[in-house]
Coordinates of N, CA and C in Angstrom, one line a residue:
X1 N 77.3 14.9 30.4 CA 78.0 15.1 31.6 C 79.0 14.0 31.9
X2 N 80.2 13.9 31.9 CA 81.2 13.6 32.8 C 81.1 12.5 33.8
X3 N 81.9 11.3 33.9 CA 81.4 11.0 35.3 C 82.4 10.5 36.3
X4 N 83.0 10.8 36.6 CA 84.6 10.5 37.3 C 83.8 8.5 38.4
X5 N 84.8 7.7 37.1 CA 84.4 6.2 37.8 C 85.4 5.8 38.9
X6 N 86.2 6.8 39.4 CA 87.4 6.5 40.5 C 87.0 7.1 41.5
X7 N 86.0 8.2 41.3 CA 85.7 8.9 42.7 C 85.0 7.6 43.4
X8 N 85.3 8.3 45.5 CA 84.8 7.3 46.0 C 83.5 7.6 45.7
X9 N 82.4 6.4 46.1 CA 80.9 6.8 45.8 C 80.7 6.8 47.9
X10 N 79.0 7.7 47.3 CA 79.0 8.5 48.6 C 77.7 7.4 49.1
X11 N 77.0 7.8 50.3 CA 76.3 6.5 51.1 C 74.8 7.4 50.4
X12 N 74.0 6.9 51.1 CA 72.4 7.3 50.6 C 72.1 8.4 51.1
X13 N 72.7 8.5 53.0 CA 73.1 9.3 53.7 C 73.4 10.7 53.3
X14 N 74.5 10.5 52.7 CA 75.7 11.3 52.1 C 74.4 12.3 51.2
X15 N 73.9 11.7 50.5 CA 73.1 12.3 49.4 C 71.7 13.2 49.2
X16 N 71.0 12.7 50.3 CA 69.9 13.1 50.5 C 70.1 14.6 51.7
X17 N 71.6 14.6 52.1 CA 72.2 15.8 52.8 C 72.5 16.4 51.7
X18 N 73.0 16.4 50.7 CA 73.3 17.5 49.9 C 72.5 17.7 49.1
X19 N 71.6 16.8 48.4 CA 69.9 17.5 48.1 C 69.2 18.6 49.1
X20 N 69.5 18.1 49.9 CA 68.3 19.0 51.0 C 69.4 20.4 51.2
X21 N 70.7 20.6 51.1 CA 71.5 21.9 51.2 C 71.0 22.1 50.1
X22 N 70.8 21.5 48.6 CA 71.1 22.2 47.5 C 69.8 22.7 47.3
X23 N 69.0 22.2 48.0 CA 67.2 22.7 47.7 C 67.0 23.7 48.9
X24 N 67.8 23.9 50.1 CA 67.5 24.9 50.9 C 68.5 25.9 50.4
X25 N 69.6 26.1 49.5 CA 70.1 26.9 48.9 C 69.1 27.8 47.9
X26 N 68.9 26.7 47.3 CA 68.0 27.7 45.3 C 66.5 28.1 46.6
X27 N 66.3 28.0 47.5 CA 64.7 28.2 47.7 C 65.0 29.5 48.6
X28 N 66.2 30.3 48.4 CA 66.3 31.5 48.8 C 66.7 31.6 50.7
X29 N 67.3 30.7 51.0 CA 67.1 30.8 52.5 C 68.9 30.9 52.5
X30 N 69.2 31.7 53.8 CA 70.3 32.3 53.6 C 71.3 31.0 54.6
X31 N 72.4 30.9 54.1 CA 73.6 30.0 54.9 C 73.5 30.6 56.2
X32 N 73.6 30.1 57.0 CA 73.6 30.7 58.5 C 75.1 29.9 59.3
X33 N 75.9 29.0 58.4 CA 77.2 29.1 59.1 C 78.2 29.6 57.6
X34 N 77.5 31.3 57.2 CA 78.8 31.5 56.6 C 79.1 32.4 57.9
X35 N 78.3 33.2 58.9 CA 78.9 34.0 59.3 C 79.1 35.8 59.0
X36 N 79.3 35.3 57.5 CA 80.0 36.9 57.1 C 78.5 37.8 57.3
X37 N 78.7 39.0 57.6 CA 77.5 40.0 57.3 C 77.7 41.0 56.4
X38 N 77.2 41.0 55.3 CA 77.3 42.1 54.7 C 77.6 43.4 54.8
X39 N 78.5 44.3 54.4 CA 78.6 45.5 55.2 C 78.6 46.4 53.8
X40 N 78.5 47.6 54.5 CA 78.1 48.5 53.2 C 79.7 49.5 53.1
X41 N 79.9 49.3 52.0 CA 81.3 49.0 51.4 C 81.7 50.8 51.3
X42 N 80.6 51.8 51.3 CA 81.0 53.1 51.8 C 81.2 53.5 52.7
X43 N 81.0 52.9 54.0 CA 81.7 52.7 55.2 C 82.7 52.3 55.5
X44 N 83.2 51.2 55.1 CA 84.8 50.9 55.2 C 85.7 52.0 54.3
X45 N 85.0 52.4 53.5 CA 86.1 52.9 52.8 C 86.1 54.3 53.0
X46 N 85.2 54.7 53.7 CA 85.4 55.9 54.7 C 86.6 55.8 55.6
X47 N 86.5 54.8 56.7 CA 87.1 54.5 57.8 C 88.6 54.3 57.3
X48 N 89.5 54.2 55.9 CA 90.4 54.1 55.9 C 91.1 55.7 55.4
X49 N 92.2 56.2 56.3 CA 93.2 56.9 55.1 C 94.4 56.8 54.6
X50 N 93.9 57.7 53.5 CA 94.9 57.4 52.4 C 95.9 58.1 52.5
X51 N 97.3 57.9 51.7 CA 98.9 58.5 52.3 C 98.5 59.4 51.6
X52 N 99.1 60.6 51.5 CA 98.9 62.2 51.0 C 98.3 62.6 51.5
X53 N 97.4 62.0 52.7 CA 96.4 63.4 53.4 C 97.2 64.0 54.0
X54 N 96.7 65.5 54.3 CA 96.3 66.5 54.6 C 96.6 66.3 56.1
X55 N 97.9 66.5 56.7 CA 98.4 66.4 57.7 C 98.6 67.5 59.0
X56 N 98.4 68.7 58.1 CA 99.2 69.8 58.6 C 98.8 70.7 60.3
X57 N 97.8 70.1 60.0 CA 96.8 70.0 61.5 C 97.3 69.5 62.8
X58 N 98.2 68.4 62.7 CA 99.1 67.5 63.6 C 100.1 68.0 64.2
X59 N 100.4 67.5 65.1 CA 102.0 68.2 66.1 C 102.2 66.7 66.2
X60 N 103.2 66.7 66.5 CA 104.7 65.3 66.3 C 104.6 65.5 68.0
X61 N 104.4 64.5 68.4 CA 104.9 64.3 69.9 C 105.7 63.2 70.5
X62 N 106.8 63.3 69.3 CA 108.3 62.0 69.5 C 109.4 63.7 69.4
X63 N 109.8 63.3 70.3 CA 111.3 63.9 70.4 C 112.4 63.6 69.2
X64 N 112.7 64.0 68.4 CA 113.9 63.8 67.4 C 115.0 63.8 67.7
X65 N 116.0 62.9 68.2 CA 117.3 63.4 68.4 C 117.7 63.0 67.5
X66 N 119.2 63.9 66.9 CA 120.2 63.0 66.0 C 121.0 61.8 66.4
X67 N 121.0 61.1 65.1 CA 122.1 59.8 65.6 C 123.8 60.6 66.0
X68 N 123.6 60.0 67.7 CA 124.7 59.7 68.2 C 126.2 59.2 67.8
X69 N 127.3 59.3 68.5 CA 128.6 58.8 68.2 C 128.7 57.4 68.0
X70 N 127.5 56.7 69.2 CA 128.5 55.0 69.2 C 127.0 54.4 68.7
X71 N 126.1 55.4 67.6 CA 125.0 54.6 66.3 C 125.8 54.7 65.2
X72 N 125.2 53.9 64.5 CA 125.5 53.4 63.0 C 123.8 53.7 61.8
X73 N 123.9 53.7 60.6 CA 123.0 53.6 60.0 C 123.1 52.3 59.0
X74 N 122.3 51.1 58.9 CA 122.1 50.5 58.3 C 122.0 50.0 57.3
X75 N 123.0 49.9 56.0 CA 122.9 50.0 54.5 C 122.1 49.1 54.0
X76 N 121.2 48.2 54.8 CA 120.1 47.7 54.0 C 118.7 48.1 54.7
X77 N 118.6 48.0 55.8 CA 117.3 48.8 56.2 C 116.9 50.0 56.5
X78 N 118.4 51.2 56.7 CA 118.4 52.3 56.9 C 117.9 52.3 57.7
X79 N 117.8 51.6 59.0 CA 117.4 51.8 60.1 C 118.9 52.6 61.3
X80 N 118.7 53.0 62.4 CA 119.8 53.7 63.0 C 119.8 52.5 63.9
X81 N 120.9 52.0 64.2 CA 121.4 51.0 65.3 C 122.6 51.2 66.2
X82 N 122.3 50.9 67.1 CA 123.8 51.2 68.0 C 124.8 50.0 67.8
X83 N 126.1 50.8 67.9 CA 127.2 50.0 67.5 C 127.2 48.4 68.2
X84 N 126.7 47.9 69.1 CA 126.1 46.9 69.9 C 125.5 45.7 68.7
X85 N 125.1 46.1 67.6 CA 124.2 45.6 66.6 C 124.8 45.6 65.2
X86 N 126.1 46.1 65.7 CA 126.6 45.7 64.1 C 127.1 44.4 64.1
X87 N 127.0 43.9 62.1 CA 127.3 42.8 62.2 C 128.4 42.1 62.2
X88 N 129.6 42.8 61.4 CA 131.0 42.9 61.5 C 131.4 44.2 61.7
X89 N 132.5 44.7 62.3 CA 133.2 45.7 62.7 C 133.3 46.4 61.0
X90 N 133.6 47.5 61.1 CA 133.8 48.4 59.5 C 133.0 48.2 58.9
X91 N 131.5 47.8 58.9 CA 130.7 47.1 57.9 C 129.6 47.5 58.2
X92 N 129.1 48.7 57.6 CA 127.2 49.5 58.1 C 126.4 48.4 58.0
X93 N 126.4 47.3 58.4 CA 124.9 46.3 58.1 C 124.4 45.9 59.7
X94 N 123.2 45.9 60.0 CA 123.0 45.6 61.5 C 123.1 44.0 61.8
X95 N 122.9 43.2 62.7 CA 122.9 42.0 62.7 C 121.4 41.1 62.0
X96 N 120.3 41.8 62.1 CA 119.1 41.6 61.6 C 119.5 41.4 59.6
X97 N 120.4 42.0 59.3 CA 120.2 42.2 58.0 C 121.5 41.4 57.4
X98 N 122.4 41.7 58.1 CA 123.4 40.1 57.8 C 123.5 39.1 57.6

């Protein structure tokens, strides 16, 4: 084994605390500041979905209008912005993407 002669050395203190973690670890007793709880992993992965479902059930309840006279479309986000937001005159880029 190894024995790094640069590390600082630890007090007597130091030591007899991480025996006693390392012997209340192997003796089966569970960490009580990790916090995490186990969860059962077919559950979550219920609760998420996935893009391609099965939508057709849904009604849209946003209004669609078309882009306007004094909007623009944004050649790098393709987002719609009003002329307020461009970044140079003659130039589809919004100020965000300039």
């Amino acid at each position: 084994m190894a024995t790094d002669y640069d590390a600082s050395r630890k007090t007597e203190e130091e030591q007899k605390e991480e025996s006693l973690e390392a012997r209340r670890l192997t003796s089966g007793e569970q960490d009580k500041t990790s916090g995490k709880v186990d969860e059962d992993e077919t559950e979550v992965a219920e609760s998420y979905e996935l893009p391609g479902a099965d939508l057709s059930h849904e009604t849209l309840s946003v209004e669609v209008v078309p882009k306007q006279t004094d909007e623009f479309t944004c050649t790098s986000c393709f987002l719609v912005q009003h002329e307020s937001r461009r970044s140079v005159p003659d130039v589809e880029l919004c100020a965000d993407c300039a």
